[in-house]
PDB file of C-alpha atoms in Angstrom:
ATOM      1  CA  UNK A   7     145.908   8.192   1.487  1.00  0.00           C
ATOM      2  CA  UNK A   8     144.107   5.585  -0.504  1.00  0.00           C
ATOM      3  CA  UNK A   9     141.898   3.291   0.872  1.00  0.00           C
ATOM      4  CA  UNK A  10     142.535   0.412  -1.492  1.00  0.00           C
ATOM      5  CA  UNK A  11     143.692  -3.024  -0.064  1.00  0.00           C
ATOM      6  CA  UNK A  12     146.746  -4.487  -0.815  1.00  0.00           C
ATOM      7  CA  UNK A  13     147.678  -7.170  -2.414  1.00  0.00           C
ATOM      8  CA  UNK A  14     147.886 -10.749  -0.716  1.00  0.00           C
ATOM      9  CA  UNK A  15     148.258 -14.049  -1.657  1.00  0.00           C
ATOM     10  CA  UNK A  16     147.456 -16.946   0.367  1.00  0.00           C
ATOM     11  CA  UNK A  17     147.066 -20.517  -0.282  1.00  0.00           C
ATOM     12  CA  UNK A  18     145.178 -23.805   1.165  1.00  0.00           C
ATOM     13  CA  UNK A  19     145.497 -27.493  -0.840  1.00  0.00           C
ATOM     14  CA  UNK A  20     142.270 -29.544  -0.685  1.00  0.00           C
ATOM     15  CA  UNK A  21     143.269 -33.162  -1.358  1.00  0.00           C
ATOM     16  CA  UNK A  22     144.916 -32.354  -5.683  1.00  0.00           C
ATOM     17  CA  UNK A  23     143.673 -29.202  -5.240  1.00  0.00           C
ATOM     18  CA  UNK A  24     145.376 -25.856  -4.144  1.00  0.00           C
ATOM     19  CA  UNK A  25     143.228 -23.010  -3.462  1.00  0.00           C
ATOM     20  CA  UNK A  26     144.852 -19.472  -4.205  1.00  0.00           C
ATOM     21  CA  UNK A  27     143.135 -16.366  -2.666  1.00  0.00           C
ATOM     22  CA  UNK A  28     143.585 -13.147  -3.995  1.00  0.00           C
ATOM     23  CA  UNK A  29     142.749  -9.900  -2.084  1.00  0.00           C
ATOM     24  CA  UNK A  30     143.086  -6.431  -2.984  1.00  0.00           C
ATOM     25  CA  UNK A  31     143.904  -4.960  -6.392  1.00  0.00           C
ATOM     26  CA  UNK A  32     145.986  -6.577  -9.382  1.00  0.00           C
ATOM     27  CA  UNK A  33     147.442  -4.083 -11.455  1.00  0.00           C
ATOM     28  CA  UNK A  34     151.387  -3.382 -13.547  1.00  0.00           C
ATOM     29  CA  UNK A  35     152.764  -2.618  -9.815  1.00  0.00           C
ATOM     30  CA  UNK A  36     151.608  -5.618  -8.160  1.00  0.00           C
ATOM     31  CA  UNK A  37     150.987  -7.695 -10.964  1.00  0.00           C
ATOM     32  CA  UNK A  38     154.401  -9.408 -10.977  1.00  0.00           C
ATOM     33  CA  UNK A  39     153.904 -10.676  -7.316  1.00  0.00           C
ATOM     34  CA  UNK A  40     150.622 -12.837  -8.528  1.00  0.00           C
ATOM     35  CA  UNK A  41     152.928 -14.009 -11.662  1.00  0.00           C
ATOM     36  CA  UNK A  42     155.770 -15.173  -9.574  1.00  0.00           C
ATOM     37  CA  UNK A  43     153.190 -16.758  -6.734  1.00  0.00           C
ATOM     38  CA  UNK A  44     151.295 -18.290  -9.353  1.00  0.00           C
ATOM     39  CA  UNK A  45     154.819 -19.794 -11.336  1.00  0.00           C
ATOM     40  CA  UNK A  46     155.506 -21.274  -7.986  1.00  0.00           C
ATOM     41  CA  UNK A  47     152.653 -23.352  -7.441  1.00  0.00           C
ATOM     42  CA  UNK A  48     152.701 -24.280 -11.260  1.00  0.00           C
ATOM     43  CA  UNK A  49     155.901 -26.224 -11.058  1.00  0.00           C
ATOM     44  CA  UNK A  50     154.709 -28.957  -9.258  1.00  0.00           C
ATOM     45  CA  UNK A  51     153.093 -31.796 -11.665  1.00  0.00           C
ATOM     46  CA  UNK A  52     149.587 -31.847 -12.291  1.00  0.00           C
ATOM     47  CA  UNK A  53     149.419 -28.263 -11.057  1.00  0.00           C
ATOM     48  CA  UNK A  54     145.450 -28.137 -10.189  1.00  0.00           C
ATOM     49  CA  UNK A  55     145.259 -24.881  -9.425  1.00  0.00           C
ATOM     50  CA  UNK A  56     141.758 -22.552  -8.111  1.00  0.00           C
ATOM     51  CA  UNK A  57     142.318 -18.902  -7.910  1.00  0.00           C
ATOM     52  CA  UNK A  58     139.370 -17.687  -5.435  1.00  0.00           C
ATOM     53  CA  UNK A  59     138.537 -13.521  -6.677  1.00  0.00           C
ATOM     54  CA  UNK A  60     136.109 -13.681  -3.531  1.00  0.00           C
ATOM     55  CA  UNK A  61     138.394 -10.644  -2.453  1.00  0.00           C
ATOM     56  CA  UNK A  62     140.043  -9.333  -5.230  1.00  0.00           C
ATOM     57  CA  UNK A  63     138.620  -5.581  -5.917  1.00  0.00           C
ATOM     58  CA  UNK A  64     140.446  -4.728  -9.199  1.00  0.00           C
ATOM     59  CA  UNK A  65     142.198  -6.319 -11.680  1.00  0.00           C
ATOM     60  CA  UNK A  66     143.996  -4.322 -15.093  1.00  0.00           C
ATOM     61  CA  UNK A  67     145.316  -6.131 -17.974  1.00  0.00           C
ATOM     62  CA  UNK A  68     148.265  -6.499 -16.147  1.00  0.00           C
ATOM     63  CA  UNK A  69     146.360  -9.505 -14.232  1.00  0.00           C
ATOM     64  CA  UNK A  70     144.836 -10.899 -17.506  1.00  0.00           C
ATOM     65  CA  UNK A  71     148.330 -11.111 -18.832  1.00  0.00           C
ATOM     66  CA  UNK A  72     149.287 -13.241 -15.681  1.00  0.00           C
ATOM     67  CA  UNK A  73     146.245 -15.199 -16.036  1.00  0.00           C
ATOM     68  CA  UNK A  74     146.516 -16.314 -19.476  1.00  0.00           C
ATOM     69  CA  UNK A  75     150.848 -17.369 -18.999  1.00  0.00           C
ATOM     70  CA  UNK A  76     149.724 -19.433 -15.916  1.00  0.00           C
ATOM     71  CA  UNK A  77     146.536 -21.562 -17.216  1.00  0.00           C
ATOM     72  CA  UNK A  78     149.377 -22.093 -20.331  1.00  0.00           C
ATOM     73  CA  UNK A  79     152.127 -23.183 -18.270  1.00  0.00           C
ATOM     74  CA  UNK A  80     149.381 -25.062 -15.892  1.00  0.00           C
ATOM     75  CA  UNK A  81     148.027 -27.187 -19.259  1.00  0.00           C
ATOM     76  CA  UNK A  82     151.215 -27.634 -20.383  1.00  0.00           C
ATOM     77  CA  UNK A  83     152.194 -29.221 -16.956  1.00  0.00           C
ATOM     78  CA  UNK A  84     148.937 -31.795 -17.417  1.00  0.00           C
ATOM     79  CA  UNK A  85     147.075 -29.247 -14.417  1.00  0.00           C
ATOM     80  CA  UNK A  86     144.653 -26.102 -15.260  1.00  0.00           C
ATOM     81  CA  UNK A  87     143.989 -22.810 -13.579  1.00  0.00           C
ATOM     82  CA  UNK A  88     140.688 -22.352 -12.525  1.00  0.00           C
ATOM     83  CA  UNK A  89     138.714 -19.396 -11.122  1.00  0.00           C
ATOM     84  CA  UNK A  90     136.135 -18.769  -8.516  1.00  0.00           C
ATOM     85  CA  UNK A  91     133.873 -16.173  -7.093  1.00  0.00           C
ATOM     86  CA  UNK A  92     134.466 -12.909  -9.166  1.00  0.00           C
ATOM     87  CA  UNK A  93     133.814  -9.712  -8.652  1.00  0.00           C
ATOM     88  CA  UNK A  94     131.464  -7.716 -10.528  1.00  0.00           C
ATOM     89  CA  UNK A  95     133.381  -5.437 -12.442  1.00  0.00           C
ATOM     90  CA  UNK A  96     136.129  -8.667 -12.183  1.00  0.00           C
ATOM     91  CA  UNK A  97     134.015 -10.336 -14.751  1.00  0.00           C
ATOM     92  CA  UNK A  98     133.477  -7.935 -16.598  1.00  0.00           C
ATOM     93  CA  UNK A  99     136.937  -7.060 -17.819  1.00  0.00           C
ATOM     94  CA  UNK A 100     136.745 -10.912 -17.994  1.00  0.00           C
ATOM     95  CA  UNK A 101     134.224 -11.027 -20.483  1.00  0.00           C
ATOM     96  CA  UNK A 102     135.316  -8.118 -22.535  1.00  0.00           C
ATOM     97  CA  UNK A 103     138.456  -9.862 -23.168  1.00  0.00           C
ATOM     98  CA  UNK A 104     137.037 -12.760 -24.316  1.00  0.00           C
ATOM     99  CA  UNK A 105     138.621 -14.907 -20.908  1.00  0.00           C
ATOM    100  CA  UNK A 106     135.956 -16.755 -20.142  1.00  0.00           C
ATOM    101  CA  UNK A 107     136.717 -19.047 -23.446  1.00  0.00           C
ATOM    102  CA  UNK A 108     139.842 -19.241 -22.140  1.00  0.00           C
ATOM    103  CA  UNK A 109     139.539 -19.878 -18.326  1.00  0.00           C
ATOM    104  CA  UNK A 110     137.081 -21.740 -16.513  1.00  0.00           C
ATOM    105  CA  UNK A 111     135.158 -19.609 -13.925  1.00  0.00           C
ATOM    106  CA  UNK A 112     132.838 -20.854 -11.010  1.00  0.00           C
ATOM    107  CA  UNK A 113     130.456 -19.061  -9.146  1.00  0.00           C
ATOM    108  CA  UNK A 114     132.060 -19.943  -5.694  1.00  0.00           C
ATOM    109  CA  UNK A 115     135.347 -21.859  -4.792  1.00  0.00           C
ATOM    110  CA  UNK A 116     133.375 -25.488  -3.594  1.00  0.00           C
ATOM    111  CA  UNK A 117     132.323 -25.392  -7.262  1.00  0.00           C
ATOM    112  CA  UNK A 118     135.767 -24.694  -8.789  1.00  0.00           C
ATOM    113  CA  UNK A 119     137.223 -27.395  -6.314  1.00  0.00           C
ATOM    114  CA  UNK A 120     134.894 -30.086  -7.224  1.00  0.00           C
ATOM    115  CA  UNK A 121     135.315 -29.414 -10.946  1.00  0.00           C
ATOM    116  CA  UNK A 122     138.860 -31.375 -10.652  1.00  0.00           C
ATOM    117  CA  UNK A 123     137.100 -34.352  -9.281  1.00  0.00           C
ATOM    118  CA  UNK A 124     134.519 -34.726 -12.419  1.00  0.00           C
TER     119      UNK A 124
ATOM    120  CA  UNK B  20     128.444  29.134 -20.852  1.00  0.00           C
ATOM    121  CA  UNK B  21     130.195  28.453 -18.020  1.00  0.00           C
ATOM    122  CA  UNK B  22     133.632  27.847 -18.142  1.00  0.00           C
ATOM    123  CA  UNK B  23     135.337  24.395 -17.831  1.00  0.00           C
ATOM    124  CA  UNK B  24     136.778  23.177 -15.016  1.00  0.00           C
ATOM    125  CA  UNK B  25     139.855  20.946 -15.338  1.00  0.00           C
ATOM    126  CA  UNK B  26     140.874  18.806 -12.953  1.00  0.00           C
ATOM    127  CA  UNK B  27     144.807  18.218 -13.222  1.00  0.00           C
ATOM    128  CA  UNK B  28     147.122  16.306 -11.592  1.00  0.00           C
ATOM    129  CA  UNK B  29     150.823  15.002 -12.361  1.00  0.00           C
ATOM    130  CA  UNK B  30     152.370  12.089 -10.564  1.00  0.00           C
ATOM    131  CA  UNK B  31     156.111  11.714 -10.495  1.00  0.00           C
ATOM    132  CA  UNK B  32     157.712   7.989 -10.521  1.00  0.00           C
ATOM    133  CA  UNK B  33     156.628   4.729 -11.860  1.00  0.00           C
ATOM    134  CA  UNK B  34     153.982   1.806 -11.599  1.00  0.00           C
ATOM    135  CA  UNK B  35     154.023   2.605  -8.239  1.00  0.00           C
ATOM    136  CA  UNK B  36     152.014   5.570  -8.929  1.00  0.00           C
ATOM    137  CA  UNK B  37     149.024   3.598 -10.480  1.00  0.00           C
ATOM    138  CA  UNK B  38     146.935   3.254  -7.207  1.00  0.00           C
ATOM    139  CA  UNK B  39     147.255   6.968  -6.702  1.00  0.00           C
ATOM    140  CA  UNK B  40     146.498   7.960 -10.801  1.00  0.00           C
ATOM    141  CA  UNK B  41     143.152   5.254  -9.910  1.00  0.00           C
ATOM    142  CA  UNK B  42     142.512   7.090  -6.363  1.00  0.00           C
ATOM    143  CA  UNK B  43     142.582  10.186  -8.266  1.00  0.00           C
ATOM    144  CA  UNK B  44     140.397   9.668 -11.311  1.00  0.00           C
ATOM    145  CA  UNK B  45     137.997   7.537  -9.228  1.00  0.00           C
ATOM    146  CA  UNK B  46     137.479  10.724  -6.731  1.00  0.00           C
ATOM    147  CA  UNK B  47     137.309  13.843  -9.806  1.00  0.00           C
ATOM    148  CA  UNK B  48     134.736  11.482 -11.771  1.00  0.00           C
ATOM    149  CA  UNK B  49     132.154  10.600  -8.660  1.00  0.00           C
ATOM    150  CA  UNK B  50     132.824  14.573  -7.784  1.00  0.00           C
ATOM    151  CA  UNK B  51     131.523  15.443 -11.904  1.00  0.00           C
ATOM    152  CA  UNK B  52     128.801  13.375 -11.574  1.00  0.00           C
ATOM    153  CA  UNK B  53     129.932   9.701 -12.979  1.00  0.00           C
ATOM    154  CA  UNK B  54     128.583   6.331 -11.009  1.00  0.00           C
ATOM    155  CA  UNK B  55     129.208   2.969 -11.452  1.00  0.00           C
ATOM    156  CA  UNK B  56     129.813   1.500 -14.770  1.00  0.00           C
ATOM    157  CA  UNK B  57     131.350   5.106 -15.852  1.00  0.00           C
ATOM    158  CA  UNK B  58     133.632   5.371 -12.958  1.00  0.00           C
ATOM    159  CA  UNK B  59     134.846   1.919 -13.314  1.00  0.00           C
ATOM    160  CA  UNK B  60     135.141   2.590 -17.012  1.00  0.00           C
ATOM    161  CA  UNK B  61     137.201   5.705 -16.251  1.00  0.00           C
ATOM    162  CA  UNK B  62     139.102   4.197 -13.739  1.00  0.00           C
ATOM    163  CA  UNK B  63     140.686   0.812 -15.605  1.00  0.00           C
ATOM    164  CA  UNK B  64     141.109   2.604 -19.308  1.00  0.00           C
ATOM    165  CA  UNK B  65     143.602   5.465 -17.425  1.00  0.00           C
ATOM    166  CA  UNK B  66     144.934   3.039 -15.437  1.00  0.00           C
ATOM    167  CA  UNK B  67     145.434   1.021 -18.862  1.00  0.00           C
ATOM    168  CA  UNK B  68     146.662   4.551 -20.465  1.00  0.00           C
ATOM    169  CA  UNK B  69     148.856   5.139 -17.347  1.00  0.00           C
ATOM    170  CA  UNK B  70     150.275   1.330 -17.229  1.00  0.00           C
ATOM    171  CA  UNK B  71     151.237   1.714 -21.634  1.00  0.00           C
ATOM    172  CA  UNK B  72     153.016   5.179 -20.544  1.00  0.00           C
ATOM    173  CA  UNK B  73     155.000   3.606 -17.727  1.00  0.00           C
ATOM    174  CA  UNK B  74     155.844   0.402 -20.353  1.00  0.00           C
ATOM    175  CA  UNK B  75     156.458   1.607 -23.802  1.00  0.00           C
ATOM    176  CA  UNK B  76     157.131   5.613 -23.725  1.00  0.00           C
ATOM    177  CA  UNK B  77     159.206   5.234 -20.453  1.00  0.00           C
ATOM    178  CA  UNK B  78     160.404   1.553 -21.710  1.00  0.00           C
ATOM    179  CA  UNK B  79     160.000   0.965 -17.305  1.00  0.00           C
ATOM    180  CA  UNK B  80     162.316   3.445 -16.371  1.00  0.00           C
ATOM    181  CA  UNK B  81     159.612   6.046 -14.744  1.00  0.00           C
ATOM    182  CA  UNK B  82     158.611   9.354 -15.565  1.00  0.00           C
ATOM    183  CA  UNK B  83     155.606  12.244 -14.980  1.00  0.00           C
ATOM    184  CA  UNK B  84     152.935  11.302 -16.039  1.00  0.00           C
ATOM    185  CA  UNK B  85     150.190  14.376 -16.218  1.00  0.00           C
ATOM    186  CA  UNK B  86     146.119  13.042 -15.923  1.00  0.00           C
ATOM    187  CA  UNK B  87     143.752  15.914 -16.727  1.00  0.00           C
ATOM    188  CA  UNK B  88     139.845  15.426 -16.355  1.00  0.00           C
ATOM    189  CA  UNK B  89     136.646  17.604 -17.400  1.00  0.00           C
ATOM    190  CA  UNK B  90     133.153  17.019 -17.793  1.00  0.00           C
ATOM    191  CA  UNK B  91     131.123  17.920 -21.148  1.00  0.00           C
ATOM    192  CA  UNK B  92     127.469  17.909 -21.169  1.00  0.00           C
ATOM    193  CA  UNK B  93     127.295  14.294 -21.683  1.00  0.00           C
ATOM    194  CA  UNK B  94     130.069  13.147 -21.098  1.00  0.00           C
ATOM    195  CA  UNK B  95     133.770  12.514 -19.321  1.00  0.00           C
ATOM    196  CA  UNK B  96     137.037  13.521 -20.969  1.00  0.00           C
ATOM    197  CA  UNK B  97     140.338  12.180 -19.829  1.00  0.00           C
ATOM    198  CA  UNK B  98     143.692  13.392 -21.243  1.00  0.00           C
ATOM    199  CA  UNK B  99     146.840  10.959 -20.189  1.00  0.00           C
ATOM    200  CA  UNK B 100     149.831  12.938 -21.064  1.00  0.00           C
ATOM    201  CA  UNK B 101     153.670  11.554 -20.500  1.00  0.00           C
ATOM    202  CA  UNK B 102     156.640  12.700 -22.293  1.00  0.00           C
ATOM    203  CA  UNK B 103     158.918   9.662 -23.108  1.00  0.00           C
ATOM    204  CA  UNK B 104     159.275   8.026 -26.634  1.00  0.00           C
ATOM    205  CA  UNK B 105     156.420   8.597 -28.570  1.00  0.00           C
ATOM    206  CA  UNK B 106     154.435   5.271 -28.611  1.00  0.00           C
ATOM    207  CA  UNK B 107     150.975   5.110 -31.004  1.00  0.00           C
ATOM    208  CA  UNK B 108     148.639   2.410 -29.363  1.00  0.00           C
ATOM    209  CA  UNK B 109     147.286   2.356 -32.773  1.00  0.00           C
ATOM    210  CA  UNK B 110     149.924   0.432 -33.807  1.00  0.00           C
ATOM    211  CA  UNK B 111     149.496  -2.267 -31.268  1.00  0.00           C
ATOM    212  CA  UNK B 112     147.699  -5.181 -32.751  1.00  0.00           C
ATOM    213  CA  UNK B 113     144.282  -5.680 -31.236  1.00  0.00           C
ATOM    214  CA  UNK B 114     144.073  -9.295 -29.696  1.00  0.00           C
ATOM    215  CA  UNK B 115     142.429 -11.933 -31.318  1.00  0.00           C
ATOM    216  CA  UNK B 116     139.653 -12.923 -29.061  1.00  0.00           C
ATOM    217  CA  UNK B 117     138.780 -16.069 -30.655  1.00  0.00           C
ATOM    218  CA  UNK B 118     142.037 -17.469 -30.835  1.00  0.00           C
ATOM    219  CA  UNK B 119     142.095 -21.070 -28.821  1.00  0.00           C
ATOM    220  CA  UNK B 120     144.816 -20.801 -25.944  1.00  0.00           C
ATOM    221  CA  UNK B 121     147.807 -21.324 -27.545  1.00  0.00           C
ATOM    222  CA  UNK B 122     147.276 -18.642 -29.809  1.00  0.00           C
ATOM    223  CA  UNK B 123     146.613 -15.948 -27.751  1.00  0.00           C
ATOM    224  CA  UNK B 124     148.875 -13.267 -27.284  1.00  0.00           C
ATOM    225  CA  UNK B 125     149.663 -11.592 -23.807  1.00  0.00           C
ATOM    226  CA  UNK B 126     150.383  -7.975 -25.589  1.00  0.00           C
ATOM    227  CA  UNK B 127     147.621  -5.065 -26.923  1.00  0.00           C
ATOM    228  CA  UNK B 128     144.781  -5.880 -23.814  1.00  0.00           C
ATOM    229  CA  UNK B 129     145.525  -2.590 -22.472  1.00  0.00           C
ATOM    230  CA  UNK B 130     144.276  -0.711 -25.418  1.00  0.00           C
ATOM    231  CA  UNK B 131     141.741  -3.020 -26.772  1.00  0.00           C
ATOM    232  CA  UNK B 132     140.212  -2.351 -23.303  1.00  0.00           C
ATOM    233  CA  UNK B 133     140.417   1.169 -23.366  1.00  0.00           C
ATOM    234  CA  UNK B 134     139.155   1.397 -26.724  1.00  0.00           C
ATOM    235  CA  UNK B 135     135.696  -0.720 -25.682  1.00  0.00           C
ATOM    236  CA  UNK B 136     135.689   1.666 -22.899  1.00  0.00           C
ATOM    237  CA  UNK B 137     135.906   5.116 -23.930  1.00  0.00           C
ATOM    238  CA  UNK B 138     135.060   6.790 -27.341  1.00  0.00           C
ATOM    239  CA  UNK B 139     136.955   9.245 -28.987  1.00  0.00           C
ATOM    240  CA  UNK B 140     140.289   7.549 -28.272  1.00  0.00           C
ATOM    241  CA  UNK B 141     142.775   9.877 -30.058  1.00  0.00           C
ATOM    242  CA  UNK B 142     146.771   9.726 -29.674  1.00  0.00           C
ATOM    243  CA  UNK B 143     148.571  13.212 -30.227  1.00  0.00           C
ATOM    244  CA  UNK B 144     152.581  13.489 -30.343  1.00  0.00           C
ATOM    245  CA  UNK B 145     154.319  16.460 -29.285  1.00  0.00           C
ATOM    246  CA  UNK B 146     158.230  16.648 -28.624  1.00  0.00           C
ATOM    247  CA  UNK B 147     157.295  19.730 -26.105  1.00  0.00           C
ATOM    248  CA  UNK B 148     154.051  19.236 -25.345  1.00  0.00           C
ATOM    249  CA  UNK B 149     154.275  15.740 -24.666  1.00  0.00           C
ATOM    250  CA  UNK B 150     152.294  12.726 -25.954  1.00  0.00           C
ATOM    251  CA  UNK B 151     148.327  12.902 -25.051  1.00  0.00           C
ATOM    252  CA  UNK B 152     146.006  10.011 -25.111  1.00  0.00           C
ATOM    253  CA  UNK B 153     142.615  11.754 -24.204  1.00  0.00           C
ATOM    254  CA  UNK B 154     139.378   9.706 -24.189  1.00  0.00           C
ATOM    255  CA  UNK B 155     135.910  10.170 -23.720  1.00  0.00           C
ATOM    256  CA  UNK B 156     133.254   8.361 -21.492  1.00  0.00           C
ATOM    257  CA  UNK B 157     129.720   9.328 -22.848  1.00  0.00           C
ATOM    258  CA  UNK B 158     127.813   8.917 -19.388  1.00  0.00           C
ATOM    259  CA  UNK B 159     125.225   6.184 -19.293  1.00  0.00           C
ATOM    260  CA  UNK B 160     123.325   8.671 -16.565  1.00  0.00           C
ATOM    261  CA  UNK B 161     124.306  11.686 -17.786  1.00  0.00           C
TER     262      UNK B 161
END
C-alpha cells in the first residue's frame, strides 16, 4: 500500500487574490484534476492566481504541462499564475525545465500574495 | 563475480498504475543502495518513461507495462518495457527552453527530463519482445 498523499485542491481568495493549495503528488493520473481546477478559477477576469507547493510532494511533467496552459490562459485573461513555497526536488524539475523564466516563484505564499499588489 | 540481481515487476492497467511503478522503483533503488538525488532521479525519469508508454505506445488505452531494475558497480539501470505501438522518444522534439511564453510547447518534457536525468538512454523495438527504454543513473554516492 503506498504511503503517498493524494491529491487535493483547496482554495482561499485574499482581497484579488486566490490562493490555490496543492497537496500530495501531481502526476499523468491526477494531473487532469489540477488542469480542470486550475481552468476554473482562470475564467473569471483578471484571474490573479497563487498556487501554494507548501504541500505538494511530487510533481512529473504532467504538472509542468498544466502549469505552463494555465499561466497562458491566466495572461491572456489580463491575470498571472504565480507560485509559492516549493519543494525541494519541486524546484528542481522547475529549474531543469527552464520554468522559472516562465513562472514567477516565491519563497512563501505572503510573498506571492503581495507580489499582485506591487 | 557475483551474479546480478534483477528486480522485476509488471503492472497491468493504466495511469493509474504510476503511483505504484514510483512506490516500486523508489523502494528497489533505496534497497541497492541509491539516496536522495539518485532516487528522485530514478523515480521521476520512469515515471516519465512509464507516463510516454501509457500516452503514445498505448495511445491512453492501458496496457502492461514491465519495470526491471539492477545495480552495476556504479551505477542504477532501469529497463521500461511496454508492448504497444512502437514510439522512439528520439523523435520527440526537445523543448526549447528559451522560448518566451507563447512559444513554448507543452509536448517532449517527459523525455528531455529523463534524458538530463539518466545516461545511457537507449530505445530498443521488438514486435515480441516488446519496446525497452532502459536508462542508467551513475550514482553520485556510489
Amino acid at each position: 500500500m503506498s504511503s503517498r498523499r493524494q491529491l487535493q485542491i483547496t482554495k482561499v481568495k485574499i482581497n484579488a487574490v486566490t490562493i490555490i493549495s496543492v497537496t500530495g503528488s501531481v502526476d499523468a493520473l491526477t494531473a487532469p484534476m489540477l488542469a480542470e481546477y486550475l481552468a476554473r478559477e482562470i475564467q473569471n477576469p483578471n484571474p490573479n492566481l497563487v498556487i501554494d507547493f507548501a504541500e505538494l510532494d511530487y510533481t512529473s511533467s504532467a504538472g509542468l504541462r498544466v502549469l505552463l496552459s494555465a499561466v497562458k490562459a491566466a495572461r491572456a485573461r489580463g491575470g498571472d499564475v504565480r507560485l509559492a513555497a516549493m519543494q525541494t526536488n519541486v524546484a528542481k524539475i522547475f529549474e531543469m525545465s527552464g520554468f522559472n523564466a516562465i513562472l514567477k516563484v516565491y519563497p512563501d505564499r505572503a510573498r506571492a500574495v503581495a507580489s499582485f499588489a506591487a | 563475480m557475483r551474479p546480478i540481481s534483477i528486480e522485476r515487476r509488471a503492472f497491468e492497467g493504466g495511469v493509474e498504475q504510476l503511483t505504484a511503478i514510483r512506490d516500486f522503483v523508489t523502494r528497489v533503488v533505496r534497497q541497492l543502495g541509491a539516496h536522495d538525488d539518485d532516487l528522485f532521479a530514478c523515480e521521476l525519469a520512469t515515471d516519465e518513461a512509464a507516463s510516454n508508454a501509457y500516452e503514445h505506445a498505448y495511445t491512453d488505452r492501458g496496457g502492461p507495462i514491465e519495470v526491471k531494475i539492477w545495480r552495476e558497480p556504479d551505477a542504477i539501470v532501469i529497463a521500461v518495457r511496454n508492448w504497444g505501438a512502437p514510439f522512439d522518444p528520439a523523435s520527440v522534439q526537445e523543448p526549447d527552453l528559451d522560448a518566451p511564453l507563447h512559444q513554448r510547447q507543452v509536448g517532449g518534457l517527459g523525455i528531455f527530463l529523463i534524458r538530463k536525468l539518466m545516461q545511457d538512454v537507449s530505445f530498443a523495438f521488438d514486435p515480441i519482445q516488446g519496446n525497452t527504454l532502459t536508462m542508467r543513473r551513475v550514482l553520485t554516492r556510489a
